[in-house]
């Protein structure tokens, strides 16, 4: 599963690990993404989305219909 949120577009950030001796090596900060299944009443089917924890809370507030409309507006197939 790629670390990419379908609703917010959150993707990995990059930085450095810094050891005790202050040597730097590359590292990656992945967003907290989860696979979540929602019932979409307008289409009479379930949709499985890859969402960050923040996006899951957003879906709870705006509703699944509005969230799917936003995702499709970004050009992502649902």
Short mmCIF file of N, CA, C and O in Angstrom, two decimals:
data_model
loop_
_atom_site.label_atom_id
_atom_site.label_comp_id
_atom_site.label_asym_id
_atom_site.label_seq_id
_atom_site.Cartn_x
_atom_site.Cartn_y
_atom_site.Cartn_z
N UNK A 1 0.85 -1.17 0.00
CA UNK A 1 0.00 0.00 0.00
C UNK A 1 0.90 1.24 0.00
O UNK A 1 1.81 1.35 0.82
N UNK A 2 0.67 2.14 -0.92
CA UNK A 2 1.48 3.36 -0.94
C UNK A 2 1.02 4.28 0.17
O UNK A 2 -0.16 4.31 0.53
N UNK A 3 1.95 5.02 0.72
CA UNK A 3 1.64 5.94 1.81
C UNK A 3 1.11 7.24 1.23
O UNK A 3 1.81 8.25 1.22
N UNK A 4 -0.13 7.21 0.73
CA UNK A 4 -0.70 8.37 0.05
C UNK A 4 -2.19 8.41 0.35
O UNK A 4 -2.89 7.43 0.15
N UNK A 5 -2.68 9.55 0.84
CA UNK A 5 -4.09 9.69 1.19
C UNK A 5 -4.89 10.14 -0.03
O UNK A 5 -4.51 11.09 -0.71
N UNK A 6 -6.01 9.46 -0.29
CA UNK A 6 -6.82 9.80 -1.45
C UNK A 6 -7.60 11.11 -1.26
O UNK A 6 -7.87 11.79 -2.23
N UNK A 7 -7.94 11.46 -0.03
CA UNK A 7 -8.75 12.66 0.21
C UNK A 7 -7.89 13.92 0.35
O UNK A 7 -8.11 14.90 -0.33
N UNK A 8 -6.89 13.87 1.21
CA UNK A 8 -6.09 15.06 1.48
C UNK A 8 -4.85 15.15 0.60
O UNK A 8 -4.25 16.22 0.51
N UNK A 9 -4.45 14.05 -0.01
CA UNK A 9 -3.25 14.05 -0.83
C UNK A 9 -1.97 13.99 -0.01
O UNK A 9 -0.88 14.21 -0.55
N UNK A 10 -2.08 13.69 1.28
CA UNK A 10 -0.90 13.61 2.13
C UNK A 10 0.01 12.50 1.62
O UNK A 10 -0.44 11.41 1.29
N UNK A 11 1.30 12.80 1.53
CA UNK A 11 2.27 11.81 1.06
C UNK A 11 3.53 11.91 1.92
O UNK A 11 3.64 12.82 2.73
N UNK A 12 4.46 10.98 1.77
CA UNK A 12 5.63 10.98 2.64
C UNK A 12 6.45 12.26 2.56
O UNK A 12 6.56 12.87 1.51
N UNK A 13 7.00 12.63 3.71
CA UNK A 13 7.97 13.72 3.77
C UNK A 13 9.34 13.09 3.97
O UNK A 13 9.45 11.95 4.40
N UNK A 14 10.38 13.82 3.66
CA UNK A 14 11.73 13.28 3.76
C UNK A 14 12.58 14.17 4.64
O UNK A 14 12.36 15.38 4.71
N UNK A 15 13.54 13.56 5.30
CA UNK A 15 14.43 14.29 6.18
C UNK A 15 15.66 13.47 6.49
O UNK A 15 16.02 12.57 5.72
N UNK A 16 16.27 13.77 7.60
CA UNK A 16 17.49 13.07 8.00
C UNK A 16 17.35 12.46 9.38
O UNK A 16 16.76 13.07 10.27
N UNK A 17 17.91 11.26 9.53
CA UNK A 17 18.13 10.67 10.84
C UNK A 17 19.45 11.24 11.32
O UNK A 17 20.40 11.27 10.55
N UNK A 18 19.51 11.67 12.56
CA UNK A 18 20.77 12.22 13.06
C UNK A 18 21.21 11.37 14.25
O UNK A 18 20.51 11.28 15.26
N UNK A 19 22.36 10.74 14.12
CA UNK A 19 22.86 9.85 15.16
C UNK A 19 23.48 10.66 16.30
O UNK A 19 23.60 11.89 16.23
N UNK A 20 23.91 9.94 17.32
CA UNK A 20 24.55 10.59 18.46
C UNK A 20 25.82 11.33 18.03
O UNK A 20 26.13 12.41 18.54
N UNK A 21 26.53 10.77 17.05
CA UNK A 21 27.76 11.42 16.55
C UNK A 21 27.45 12.49 15.51
O UNK A 21 28.34 13.07 14.92
N UNK A 22 26.16 12.73 15.27
CA UNK A 22 25.65 13.75 14.36
C UNK A 22 25.86 13.42 12.88
O UNK A 22 25.87 14.31 12.04
N UNK A 23 26.03 12.15 12.57
CA UNK A 23 26.04 11.73 11.16
C UNK A 23 24.61 11.73 10.67
O UNK A 23 23.69 11.33 11.40
N UNK A 24 24.40 12.14 9.43
CA UNK A 24 23.05 12.22 8.88
C UNK A 24 22.83 11.13 7.83
O UNK A 24 23.66 10.95 6.95
N UNK A 25 21.71 10.44 7.95
CA UNK A 25 21.29 9.48 6.93
C UNK A 25 19.85 9.78 6.57
O UNK A 25 19.09 10.33 7.38
N UNK A 26 19.47 9.45 5.36
CA UNK A 26 18.15 9.78 4.86
C UNK A 26 17.07 8.96 5.55
O UNK A 26 17.28 7.79 5.86
N UNK A 27 15.93 9.57 5.78
CA UNK A 27 14.78 8.87 6.33
C UNK A 27 13.50 9.39 5.71
O UNK A 27 13.51 10.38 4.98
N UNK A 28 12.40 8.71 6.00
CA UNK A 28 11.12 9.03 5.39
C UNK A 28 10.05 9.09 6.47
O UNK A 28 9.96 8.21 7.31
N UNK A 29 9.24 10.15 6.44
CA UNK A 29 8.13 10.31 7.38
C UNK A 29 6.84 9.95 6.65
O UNK A 29 6.37 10.73 5.81
N UNK A 30 6.29 8.78 6.93
CA UNK A 30 5.06 8.35 6.27
C UNK A 30 3.83 8.88 7.01
O UNK A 30 3.79 8.90 8.23
N UNK A 31 2.79 9.30 6.26
CA UNK A 31 1.54 9.68 6.93
C UNK A 31 0.84 8.43 7.46
O UNK A 31 1.08 7.32 6.99
N UNK A 32 -0.02 8.63 8.44
CA UNK A 32 -0.74 7.52 9.06
C UNK A 32 -1.94 7.14 8.18
O UNK A 32 -3.04 7.63 8.38
N UNK A 33 -1.70 6.30 7.17
CA UNK A 33 -2.78 5.93 6.25
C UNK A 33 -3.39 4.58 6.62
O UNK A 33 -2.70 3.67 7.09
N UNK A 34 -4.70 4.48 6.44
CA UNK A 34 -5.45 3.27 6.76
C UNK A 34 -6.36 2.93 5.58
O UNK A 34 -6.83 3.83 4.90
N UNK A 35 -6.60 1.63 5.37
CA UNK A 35 -7.60 1.21 4.37
C UNK A 35 -8.95 1.15 5.09
O UNK A 35 -9.07 0.47 6.10
N UNK A 36 -9.93 1.87 4.56
CA UNK A 36 -11.23 1.94 5.23
C UNK A 36 -12.34 1.72 4.21
O UNK A 36 -12.27 2.21 3.09
N UNK A 37 -13.36 0.96 4.60
CA UNK A 37 -14.47 0.65 3.72
C UNK A 37 -15.70 1.43 4.17
O UNK A 37 -16.06 1.40 5.35
N UNK A 38 -16.32 2.14 3.22
CA UNK A 38 -17.53 2.92 3.51
C UNK A 38 -18.65 2.49 2.59
O UNK A 38 -18.43 2.16 1.43
N UNK A 39 -19.89 2.55 3.11
CA UNK A 39 -21.08 2.30 2.30
C UNK A 39 -21.45 3.60 1.60
O UNK A 39 -21.59 4.65 2.22
N UNK A 40 -21.58 3.54 0.26
CA UNK A 40 -21.93 4.70 -0.54
C UNK A 40 -23.39 4.55 -0.98
O UNK A 40 -23.68 3.85 -1.95
N UNK A 41 -24.34 5.17 -0.27
CA UNK A 41 -25.77 4.95 -0.55
C UNK A 41 -26.20 5.35 -1.95
O UNK A 41 -27.06 4.69 -2.55
N UNK A 42 -25.61 6.41 -2.50
CA UNK A 42 -26.04 6.88 -3.83
C UNK A 42 -25.76 5.85 -4.92
O UNK A 42 -26.48 5.78 -5.91
N UNK A 43 -24.71 5.04 -4.74
CA UNK A 43 -24.36 4.02 -5.74
C UNK A 43 -24.73 2.61 -5.29
O UNK A 43 -24.57 1.66 -6.05
N UNK A 44 -25.19 2.48 -4.05
CA UNK A 44 -25.60 1.18 -3.53
C UNK A 44 -24.46 0.18 -3.45
O UNK A 44 -24.65 -1.01 -3.69
N UNK A 45 -23.28 0.64 -3.09
CA UNK A 45 -22.12 -0.24 -3.00
C UNK A 45 -21.13 0.29 -1.96
O UNK A 45 -21.23 1.42 -1.50
N UNK A 46 -20.19 -0.58 -1.60
CA UNK A 46 -19.11 -0.18 -0.72
C UNK A 46 -17.96 0.38 -1.53
O UNK A 46 -17.73 -0.05 -2.67
N UNK A 47 -17.25 1.33 -0.98
CA UNK A 47 -16.01 1.82 -1.58
C UNK A 47 -14.90 1.65 -0.56
O UNK A 47 -15.11 1.86 0.64
N UNK A 48 -13.74 1.23 -1.02
CA UNK A 48 -12.59 1.06 -0.14
C UNK A 48 -11.63 2.19 -0.44
O UNK A 48 -11.19 2.37 -1.57
N UNK A 49 -11.32 2.99 0.59
CA UNK A 49 -10.47 4.16 0.42
C UNK A 49 -9.21 4.03 1.26
O UNK A 49 -9.23 3.40 2.32
N UNK A 50 -8.14 4.64 0.80
CA UNK A 50 -6.89 4.73 1.57
C UNK A 50 -6.85 6.16 2.09
O UNK A 50 -6.68 7.11 1.33
N UNK A 51 -7.06 6.31 3.41
CA UNK A 51 -7.20 7.63 4.03
C UNK A 51 -6.23 7.79 5.19
O UNK A 51 -5.95 6.84 5.91
N UNK A 52 -5.77 9.02 5.38
CA UNK A 52 -4.97 9.33 6.56
C UNK A 52 -5.92 9.43 7.76
O UNK A 52 -7.15 9.55 7.60
N UNK A 53 -5.37 9.39 8.96
CA UNK A 53 -6.19 9.48 10.17
C UNK A 53 -6.96 10.80 10.18
O UNK A 53 -8.13 10.86 10.57
N UNK A 54 -6.33 11.89 9.72
CA UNK A 54 -6.99 13.19 9.65
C UNK A 54 -8.16 13.14 8.66
O UNK A 54 -9.23 13.72 8.91
N UNK A 55 -7.98 12.47 7.54
CA UNK A 55 -9.03 12.38 6.52
C UNK A 55 -10.22 11.56 7.02
O UNK A 55 -11.36 11.85 6.67
N UNK A 56 -9.97 10.54 7.83
CA UNK A 56 -11.06 9.74 8.39
C UNK A 56 -11.95 10.63 9.27
O UNK A 56 -13.18 10.56 9.21
N UNK A 57 -11.32 11.51 10.04
CA UNK A 57 -12.09 12.45 10.87
C UNK A 57 -12.85 13.43 10.00
O UNK A 57 -13.98 13.81 10.31
N UNK A 58 -12.25 13.84 8.88
CA UNK A 58 -12.92 14.76 7.94
C UNK A 58 -14.16 14.10 7.35
O UNK A 58 -15.21 14.74 7.23
N UNK A 59 -14.06 12.82 6.99
CA UNK A 59 -15.21 12.08 6.44
C UNK A 59 -16.32 12.02 7.48
O UNK A 59 -17.50 12.14 7.13
N UNK A 60 -15.97 11.84 8.75
CA UNK A 60 -16.98 11.81 9.82
C UNK A 60 -17.74 13.14 9.90
O UNK A 60 -18.93 13.16 10.20
N UNK A 61 -17.07 14.25 9.60
CA UNK A 61 -17.69 15.57 9.70
C UNK A 61 -18.50 15.90 8.45
O UNK A 61 -19.67 16.30 8.54
N UNK A 62 -17.91 15.73 7.24
CA UNK A 62 -18.59 16.17 6.01
C UNK A 62 -19.46 15.09 5.37
O UNK A 62 -20.28 15.40 4.53
N UNK A 63 -19.26 13.84 5.75
CA UNK A 63 -20.04 12.74 5.18
C UNK A 63 -19.32 12.09 4.00
O UNK A 63 -18.50 12.72 3.34
N UNK A 64 -19.66 10.84 3.74
CA UNK A 64 -18.98 10.06 2.70
C UNK A 64 -19.30 10.58 1.30
O UNK A 64 -18.44 10.57 0.42
N UNK A 65 -20.52 11.04 1.07
CA UNK A 65 -20.89 11.53 -0.27
C UNK A 65 -20.03 12.73 -0.66
O UNK A 65 -19.50 12.79 -1.77
N UNK A 66 -19.90 13.70 0.25
CA UNK A 66 -19.10 14.90 -0.02
C UNK A 66 -17.62 14.54 -0.15
O UNK A 66 -16.90 15.09 -0.99
N UNK A 67 -17.16 13.57 0.65
CA UNK A 67 -15.76 13.15 0.59
C UNK A 67 -15.45 12.50 -0.75
O UNK A 67 -14.41 12.79 -1.37
N UNK A 68 -16.33 11.63 -1.23
CA UNK A 68 -16.12 10.97 -2.52
C UNK A 68 -16.16 12.01 -3.64
O UNK A 68 -15.38 11.93 -4.60
N UNK A 69 -17.02 13.02 -3.52
CA UNK A 69 -17.06 14.09 -4.52
C UNK A 69 -15.73 14.84 -4.56
O UNK A 69 -15.23 15.16 -5.63
N UNK A 70 -15.15 15.10 -3.40
CA UNK A 70 -13.85 15.79 -3.34
C UNK A 70 -12.75 14.92 -3.95
O UNK A 70 -11.89 15.43 -4.66
N UNK A 71 -12.78 13.62 -3.65
CA UNK A 71 -11.77 12.71 -4.18
C UNK A 71 -11.85 12.66 -5.71
O UNK A 71 -10.85 12.74 -6.41
N UNK A 72 -13.08 12.56 -6.21
CA UNK A 72 -13.26 12.55 -7.67
C UNK A 72 -12.88 13.89 -8.28
O UNK A 72 -12.38 13.94 -9.40
N UNK A 73 -13.07 14.97 -7.55
CA UNK A 73 -12.67 16.29 -8.01
C UNK A 73 -11.16 16.42 -8.15
O UNK A 73 -10.68 17.19 -8.97
N UNK A 74 -10.42 15.67 -7.36
CA UNK A 74 -8.97 15.65 -7.46
C UNK A 74 -8.50 14.79 -8.62
O UNK A 74 -7.31 14.74 -8.92
N UNK A 75 -9.43 14.07 -9.25
CA UNK A 75 -9.06 13.23 -10.38
C UNK A 75 -8.71 11.81 -10.03
O UNK A 75 -8.17 11.08 -10.85
N UNK A 76 -9.05 11.37 -8.81
CA UNK A 76 -8.76 10.01 -8.38
C UNK A 76 -9.98 9.15 -8.62
O UNK A 76 -11.10 9.54 -8.28
N UNK A 77 -9.79 7.98 -9.19
CA UNK A 77 -10.91 7.06 -9.47
C UNK A 77 -11.33 6.37 -8.19
O UNK A 77 -10.51 5.90 -7.42
N UNK A 78 -12.65 6.32 -7.96
CA UNK A 78 -13.19 5.64 -6.76
C UNK A 78 -14.08 4.50 -7.22
O UNK A 78 -14.89 4.65 -8.09
#
